[in-house]
Coordinates of C-alpha atoms and ligand atoms in Angstrom, one line a residue:
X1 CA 118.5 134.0 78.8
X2 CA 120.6 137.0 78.5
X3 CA 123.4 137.5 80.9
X4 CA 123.9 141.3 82.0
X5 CA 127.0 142.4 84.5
X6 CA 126.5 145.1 86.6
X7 CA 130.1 144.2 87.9
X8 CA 132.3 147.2 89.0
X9 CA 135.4 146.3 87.7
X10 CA 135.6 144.5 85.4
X11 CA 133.1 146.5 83.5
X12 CA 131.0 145.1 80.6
X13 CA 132.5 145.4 77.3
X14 CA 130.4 146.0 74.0
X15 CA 129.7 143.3 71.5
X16 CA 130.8 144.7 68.7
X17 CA 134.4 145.4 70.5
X18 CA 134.5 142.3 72.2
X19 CA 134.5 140.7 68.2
X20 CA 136.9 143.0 67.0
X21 CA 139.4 142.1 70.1
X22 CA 138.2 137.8 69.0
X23 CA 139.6 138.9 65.3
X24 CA 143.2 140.9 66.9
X25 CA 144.1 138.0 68.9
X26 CA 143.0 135.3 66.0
X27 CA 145.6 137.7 64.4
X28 CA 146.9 140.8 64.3
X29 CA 146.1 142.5 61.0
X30 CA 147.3 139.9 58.7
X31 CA 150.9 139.8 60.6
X32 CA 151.2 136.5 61.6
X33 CA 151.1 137.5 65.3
X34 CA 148.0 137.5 67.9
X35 CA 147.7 140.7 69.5
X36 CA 149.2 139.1 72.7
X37 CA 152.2 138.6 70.8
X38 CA 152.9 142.0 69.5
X39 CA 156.1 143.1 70.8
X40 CA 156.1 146.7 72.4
X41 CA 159.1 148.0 70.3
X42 CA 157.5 146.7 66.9
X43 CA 155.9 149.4 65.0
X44 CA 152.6 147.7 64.7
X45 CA 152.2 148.5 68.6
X46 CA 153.5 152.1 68.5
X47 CA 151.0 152.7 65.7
X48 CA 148.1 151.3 67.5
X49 CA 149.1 152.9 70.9
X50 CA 149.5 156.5 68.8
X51 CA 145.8 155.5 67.7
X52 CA 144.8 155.3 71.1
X53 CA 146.5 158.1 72.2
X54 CA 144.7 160.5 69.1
X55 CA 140.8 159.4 69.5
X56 CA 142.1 160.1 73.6
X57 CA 142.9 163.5 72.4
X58 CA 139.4 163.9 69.7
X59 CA 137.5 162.8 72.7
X60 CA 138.8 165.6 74.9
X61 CA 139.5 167.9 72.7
X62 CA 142.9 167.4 74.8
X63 CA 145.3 170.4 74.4
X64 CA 148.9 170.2 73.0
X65 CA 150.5 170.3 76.6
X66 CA 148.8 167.3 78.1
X67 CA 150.9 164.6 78.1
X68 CA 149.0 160.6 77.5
X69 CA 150.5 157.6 79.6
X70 CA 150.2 154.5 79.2
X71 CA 151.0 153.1 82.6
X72 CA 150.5 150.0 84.9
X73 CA 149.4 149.6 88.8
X74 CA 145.8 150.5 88.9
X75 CA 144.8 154.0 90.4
X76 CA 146.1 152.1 93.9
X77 CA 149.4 153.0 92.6
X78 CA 149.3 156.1 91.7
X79 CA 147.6 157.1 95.2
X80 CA 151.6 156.7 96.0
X81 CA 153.2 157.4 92.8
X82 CA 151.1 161.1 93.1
X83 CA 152.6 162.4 95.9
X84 CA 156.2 161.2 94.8
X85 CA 155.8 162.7 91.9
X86 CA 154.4 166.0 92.4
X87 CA 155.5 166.9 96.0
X88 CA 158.3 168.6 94.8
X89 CA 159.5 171.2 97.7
X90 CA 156.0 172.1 98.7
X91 CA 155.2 171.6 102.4
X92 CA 151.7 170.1 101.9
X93 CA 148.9 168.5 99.7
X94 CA 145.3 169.5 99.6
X95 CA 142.9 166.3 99.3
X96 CA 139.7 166.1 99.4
X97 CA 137.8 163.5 101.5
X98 CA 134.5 162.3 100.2
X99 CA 134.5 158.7 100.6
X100 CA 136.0 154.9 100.4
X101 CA 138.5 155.7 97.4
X102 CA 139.7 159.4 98.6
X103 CA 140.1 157.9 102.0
X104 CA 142.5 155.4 100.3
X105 CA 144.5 157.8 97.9
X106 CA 144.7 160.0 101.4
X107 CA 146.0 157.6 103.6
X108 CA 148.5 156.2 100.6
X109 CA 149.9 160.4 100.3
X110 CA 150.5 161.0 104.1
X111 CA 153.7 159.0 104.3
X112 CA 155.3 161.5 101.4
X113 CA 154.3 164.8 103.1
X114 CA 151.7 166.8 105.3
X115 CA 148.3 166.1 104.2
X116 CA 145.4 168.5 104.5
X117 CA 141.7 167.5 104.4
X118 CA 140.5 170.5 103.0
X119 CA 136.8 169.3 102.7
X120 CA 134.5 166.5 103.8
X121 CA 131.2 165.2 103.3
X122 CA 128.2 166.3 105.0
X123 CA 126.6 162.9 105.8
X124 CA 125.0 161.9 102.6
X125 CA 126.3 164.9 100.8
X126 CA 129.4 166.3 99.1
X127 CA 131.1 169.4 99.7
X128 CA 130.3 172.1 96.7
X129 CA 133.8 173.0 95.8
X130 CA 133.0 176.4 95.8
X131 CA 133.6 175.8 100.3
X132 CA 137.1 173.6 99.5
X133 CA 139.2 175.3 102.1
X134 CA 142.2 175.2 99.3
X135 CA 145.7 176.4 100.0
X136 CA 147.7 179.0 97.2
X137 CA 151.2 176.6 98.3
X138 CA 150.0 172.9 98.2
X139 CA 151.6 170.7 95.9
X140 CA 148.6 169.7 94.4
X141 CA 144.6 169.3 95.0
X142 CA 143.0 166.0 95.0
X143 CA 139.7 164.8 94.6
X144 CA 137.5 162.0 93.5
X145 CA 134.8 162.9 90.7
X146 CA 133.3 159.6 91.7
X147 CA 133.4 157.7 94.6
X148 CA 132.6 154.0 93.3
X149 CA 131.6 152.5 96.5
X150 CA 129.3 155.0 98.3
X151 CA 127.5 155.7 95.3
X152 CA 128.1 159.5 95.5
X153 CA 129.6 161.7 92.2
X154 CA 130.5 165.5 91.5
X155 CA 128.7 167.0 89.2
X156 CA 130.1 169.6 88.0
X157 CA 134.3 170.3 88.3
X158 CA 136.0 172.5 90.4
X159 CA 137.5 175.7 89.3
X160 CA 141.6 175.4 88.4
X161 CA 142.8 177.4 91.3
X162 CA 146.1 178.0 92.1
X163 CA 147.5 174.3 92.0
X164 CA 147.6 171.7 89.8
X165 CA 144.3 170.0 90.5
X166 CA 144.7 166.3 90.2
X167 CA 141.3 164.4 90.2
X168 CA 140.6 160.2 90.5
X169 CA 138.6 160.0 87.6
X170 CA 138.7 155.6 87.9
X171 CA 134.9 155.6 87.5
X172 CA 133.8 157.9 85.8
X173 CA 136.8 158.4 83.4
X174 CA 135.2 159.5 80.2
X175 CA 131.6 159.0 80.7
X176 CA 130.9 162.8 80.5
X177 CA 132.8 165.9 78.5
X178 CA 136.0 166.9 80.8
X179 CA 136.8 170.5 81.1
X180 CA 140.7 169.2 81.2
X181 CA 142.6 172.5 80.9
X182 CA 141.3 173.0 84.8
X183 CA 143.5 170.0 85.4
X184 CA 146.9 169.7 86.1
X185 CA 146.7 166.0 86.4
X186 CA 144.1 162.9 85.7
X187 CA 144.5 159.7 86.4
X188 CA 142.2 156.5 85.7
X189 CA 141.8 152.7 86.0
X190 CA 141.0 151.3 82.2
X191 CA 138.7 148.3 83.7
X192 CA 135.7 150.5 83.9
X193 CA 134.9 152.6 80.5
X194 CA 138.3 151.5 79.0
X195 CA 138.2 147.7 79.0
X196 CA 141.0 145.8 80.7
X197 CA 142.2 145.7 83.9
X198 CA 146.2 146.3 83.9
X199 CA 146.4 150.0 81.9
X200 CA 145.9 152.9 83.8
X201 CA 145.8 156.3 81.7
X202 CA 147.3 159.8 82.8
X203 CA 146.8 162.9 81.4
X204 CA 149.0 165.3 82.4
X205 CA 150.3 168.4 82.2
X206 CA 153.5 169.3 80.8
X207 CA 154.6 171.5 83.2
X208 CA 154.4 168.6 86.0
X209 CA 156.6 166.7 84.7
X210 CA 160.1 166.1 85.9
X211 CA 159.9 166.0 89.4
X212 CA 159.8 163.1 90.7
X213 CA 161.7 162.7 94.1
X214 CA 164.9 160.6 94.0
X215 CA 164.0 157.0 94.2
X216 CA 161.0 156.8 92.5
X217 CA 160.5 153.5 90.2
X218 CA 161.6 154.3 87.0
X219 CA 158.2 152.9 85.9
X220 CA 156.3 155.2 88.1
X221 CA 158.5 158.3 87.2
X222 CA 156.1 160.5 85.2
X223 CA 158.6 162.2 83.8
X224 CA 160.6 159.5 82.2
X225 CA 157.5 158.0 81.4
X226 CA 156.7 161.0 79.3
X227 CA 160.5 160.8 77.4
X228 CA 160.5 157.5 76.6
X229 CA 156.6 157.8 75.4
X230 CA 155.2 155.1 78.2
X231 CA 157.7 152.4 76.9
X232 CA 160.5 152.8 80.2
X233 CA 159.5 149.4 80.9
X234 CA 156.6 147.0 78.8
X235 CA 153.2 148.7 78.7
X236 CA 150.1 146.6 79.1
X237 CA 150.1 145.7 75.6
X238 CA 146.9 144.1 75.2
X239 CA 145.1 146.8 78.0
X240 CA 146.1 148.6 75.7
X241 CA 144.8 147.5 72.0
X242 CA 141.2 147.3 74.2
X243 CA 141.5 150.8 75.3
X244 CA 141.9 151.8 71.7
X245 CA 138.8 149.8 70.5
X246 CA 136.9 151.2 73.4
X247 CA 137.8 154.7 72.2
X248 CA 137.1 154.0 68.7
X249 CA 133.8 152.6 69.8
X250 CA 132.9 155.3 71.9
X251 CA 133.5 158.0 69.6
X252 CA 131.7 156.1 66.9
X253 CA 128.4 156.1 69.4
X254 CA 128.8 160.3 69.4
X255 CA 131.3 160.9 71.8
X256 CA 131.4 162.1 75.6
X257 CA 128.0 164.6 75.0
X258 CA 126.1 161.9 74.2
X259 CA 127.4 159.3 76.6
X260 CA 126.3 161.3 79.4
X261 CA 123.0 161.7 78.0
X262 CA 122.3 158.0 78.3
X263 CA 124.1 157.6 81.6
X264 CA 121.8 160.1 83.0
X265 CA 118.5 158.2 81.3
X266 CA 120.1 154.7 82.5
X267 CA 121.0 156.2 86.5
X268 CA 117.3 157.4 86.4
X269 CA 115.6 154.6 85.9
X270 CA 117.0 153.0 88.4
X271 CA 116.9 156.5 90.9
X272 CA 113.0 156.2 90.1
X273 CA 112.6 152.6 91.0
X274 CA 114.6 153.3 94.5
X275 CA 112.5 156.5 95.2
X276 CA 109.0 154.7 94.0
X277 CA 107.5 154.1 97.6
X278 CA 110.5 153.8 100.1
X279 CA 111.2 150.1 99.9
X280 CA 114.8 150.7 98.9
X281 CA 116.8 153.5 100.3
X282 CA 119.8 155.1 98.7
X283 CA 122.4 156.8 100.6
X284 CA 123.4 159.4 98.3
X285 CA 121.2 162.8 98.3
X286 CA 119.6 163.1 95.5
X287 CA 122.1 165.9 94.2
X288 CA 125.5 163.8 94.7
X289 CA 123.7 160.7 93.3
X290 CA 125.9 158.9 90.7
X291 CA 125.3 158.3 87.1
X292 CA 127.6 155.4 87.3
X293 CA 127.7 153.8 90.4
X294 CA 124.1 153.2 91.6
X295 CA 124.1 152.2 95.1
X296 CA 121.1 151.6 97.4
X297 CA 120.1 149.7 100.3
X298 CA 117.0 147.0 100.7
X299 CA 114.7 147.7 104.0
X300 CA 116.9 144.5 106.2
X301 CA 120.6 143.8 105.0
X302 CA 119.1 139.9 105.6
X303 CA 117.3 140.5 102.2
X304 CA 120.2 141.5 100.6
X305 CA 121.6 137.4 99.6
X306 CA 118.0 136.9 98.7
X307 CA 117.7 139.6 95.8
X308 CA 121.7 139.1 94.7
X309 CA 120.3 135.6 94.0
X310 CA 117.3 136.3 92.4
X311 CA 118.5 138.8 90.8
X312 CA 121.3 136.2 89.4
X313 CA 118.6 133.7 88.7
X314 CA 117.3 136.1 85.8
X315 CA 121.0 136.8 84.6
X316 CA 121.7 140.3 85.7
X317 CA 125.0 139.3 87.5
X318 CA 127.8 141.1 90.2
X319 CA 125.2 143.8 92.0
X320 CA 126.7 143.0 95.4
X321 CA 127.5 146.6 97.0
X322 CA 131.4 147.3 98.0
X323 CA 132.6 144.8 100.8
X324 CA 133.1 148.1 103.2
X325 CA 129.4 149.5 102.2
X326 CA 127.3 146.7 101.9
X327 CA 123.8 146.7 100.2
X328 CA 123.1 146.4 96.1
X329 CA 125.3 148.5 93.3
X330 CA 124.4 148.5 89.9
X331 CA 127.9 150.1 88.0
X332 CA 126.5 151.6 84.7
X333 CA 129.5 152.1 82.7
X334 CA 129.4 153.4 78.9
X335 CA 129.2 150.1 78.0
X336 CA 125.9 148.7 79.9
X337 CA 123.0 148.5 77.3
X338 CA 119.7 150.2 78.3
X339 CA 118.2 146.5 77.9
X340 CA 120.2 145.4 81.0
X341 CA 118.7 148.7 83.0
X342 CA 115.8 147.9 82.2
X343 CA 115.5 144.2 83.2
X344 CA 117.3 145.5 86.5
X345 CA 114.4 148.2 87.0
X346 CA 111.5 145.4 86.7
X347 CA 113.3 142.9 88.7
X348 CA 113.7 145.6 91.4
X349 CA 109.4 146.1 91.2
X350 CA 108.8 142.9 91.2
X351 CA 111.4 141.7 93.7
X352 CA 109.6 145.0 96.0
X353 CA 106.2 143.8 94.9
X354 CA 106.6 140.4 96.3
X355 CA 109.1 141.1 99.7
X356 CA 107.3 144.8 100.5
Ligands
PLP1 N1 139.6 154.9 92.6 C1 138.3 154.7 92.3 C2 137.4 155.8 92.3 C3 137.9 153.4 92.1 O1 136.6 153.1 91.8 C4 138.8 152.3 92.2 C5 138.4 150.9 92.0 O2 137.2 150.6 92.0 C6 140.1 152.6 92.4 C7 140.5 153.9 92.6 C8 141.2 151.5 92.5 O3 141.5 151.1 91.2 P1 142.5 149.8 91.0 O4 141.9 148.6 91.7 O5 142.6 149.7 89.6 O6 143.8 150.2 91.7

């Protein structure tokens, strides 16, 4: 029976990349070494990062004055390593509240500086950004395109506006095209679309660089991160060498166009089996419904251990909904085949069929 992981984080990764990683850590391209043994200062590791780094850039059609870093902490950390980097004099921040993970990044800003909720969420709605009440002196706006645990996900992307805009881009990172010159900053976990959990990827702009107030960790220091091209301390090697096989993959399945064309076929088929006759009930309106984070509820939360299991009896695996959200979540990264969708969908009739 196959097995199919629906798991948040860490996200499915492809076959074919999963065999080329089983080949690097056999050994590294006839050097002798696994991949785990590369050392960071070697060439053969700042050749494969620079690889990395350049389908990054074909993807995104990234201009020359974003900066690429290679960093460690999880998007946790840079919920703190954001405001202590790009505070600067400013008296404020601008952040936008639209769920579990903005809530977080909010709460991790307000020790560094004044924080103003510009915009919230309208029950099961987002706030268009066109009515963000955004300030011309902030430091910096901050949003999340995709909040992972209530199932809700921007669309479409704010205009630039007068401050860097910085955006949590964790879950959806790379699963649609990126208008990036709007941004001054992006920042994103790699265990969802870019394999393993331990790299998180910035993308930066230039001019955002360098000032980081006194006492920031050298390793968290965006700007000395930028000189020393992510190497101030060891990168996550390995999260690394995936990332680069997950961006070689991805542009070799046609790029960001075309993985948001099937994310928005795979969300649907599950949006359709949720909306069929009312059994399940999702909490997201149908315009702020993710394409990546699928989240719905079942008609008694005391049904809820009774379709993880039989779900998990049929081998689709890890749908249990975030701990502070309850109900079912089906994460649909880049990387889940439509054949896993589609065994979800019919366990989801049938499991309605039988408990209805
Ligand atoms: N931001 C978003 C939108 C997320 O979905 C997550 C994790 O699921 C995080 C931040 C936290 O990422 P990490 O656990 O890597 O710090």
């Amino acid at each position: 029976m196959p097995i199919f992981s629906f798991a948040s984080a860490c996200s499915k990764i492809p076959e074919d990349v999963l065999g080329t990683l089983r080949a690097d850590v056999a050994e590294w391209q006839g050097s002798g070494l696994s991949a785990l043994e590369l050392p960071f200062t070697d060439q053969a590791f700042a050749d494969i990062a620079a690889l990395a780094e350049h389908d990054l850039r074909v993807l995104l059609d990234l201009p020359d004055c974003y900066r690429v870093l290679f960093l460690q902490g999880g998007a946790s950390a840079q919920f703190t390593f954001l405001p202590m980097n790009l505070f600067g004099s400013a008296s404020h921040c601008d952040y936008v509240e639209s769920g579990h993970w903005s809530r977080r990044a909010i709460a991790a800003a307000r020790p560094y500086g004044d924080v103003r909720v510009i915009a919230g969420r309208h029950g099961s709605t987002l706030s268009d950004a066109e009515t963000w009440d955004r300030s011309p002196d902030a430091a910096y706006c901050h949003y999340t395109t995709n909040e992972t645990a209530d199932g809700l996900q921007f669309h479409t992307f704010p205009e630039a506006g007068d401050v860097p805009l910085v955006a949590d881009m964790t879950a959806d990172f790379l699963t649609r095209p990126i208008p990036v010159s709007r941004f001054g900053l992006i920042y994103a976990s790699a265990q969802k679309n870019l394999g393993a959990a331990g790299l998180t990827l910035l993308i930066v702009h230039q001019d955002l660089l360098g000032h980081a107030q006194c006492g920031t960790p050298a390793p968290f220091d965006y700007g000395r991160q930028a000189a020393a091209r992510s190497r101030v301390n060891t990168p996550p090697t390995f999260a690394v060498i995936v990332a680069s096989r997950m961006l070689a993959w991805l542009r070799a399945q046609g790029g960001l166009a075309a993985a948001q064309a099937r994310n928005e076929v795979k969300s649907a088929k599950l949006y359709a089996e949720i909306d069929d006759d009312g059994f399940y009930r999702c909490p997201a309106s149908s315009p702020c419904r993710s394409s990546i984070s699928v989240c719905f509820h079942l008609p008694d939360p005391a049904l809820d251990l009774m379709f993880l299991q039989e779900a998990q009896a049929q081998g689709l695996y890890h749908l249990r909904g975030h701990p502070d959200v309850g109900g079912i979540r089906a994460s649909l990264y880049n990387a889940v085949p439509d054949t896993a969708v589609d065994a979800l969908a019919s366990f989801m009739s049938d499991f309605k069929r039988r408990r209805g």
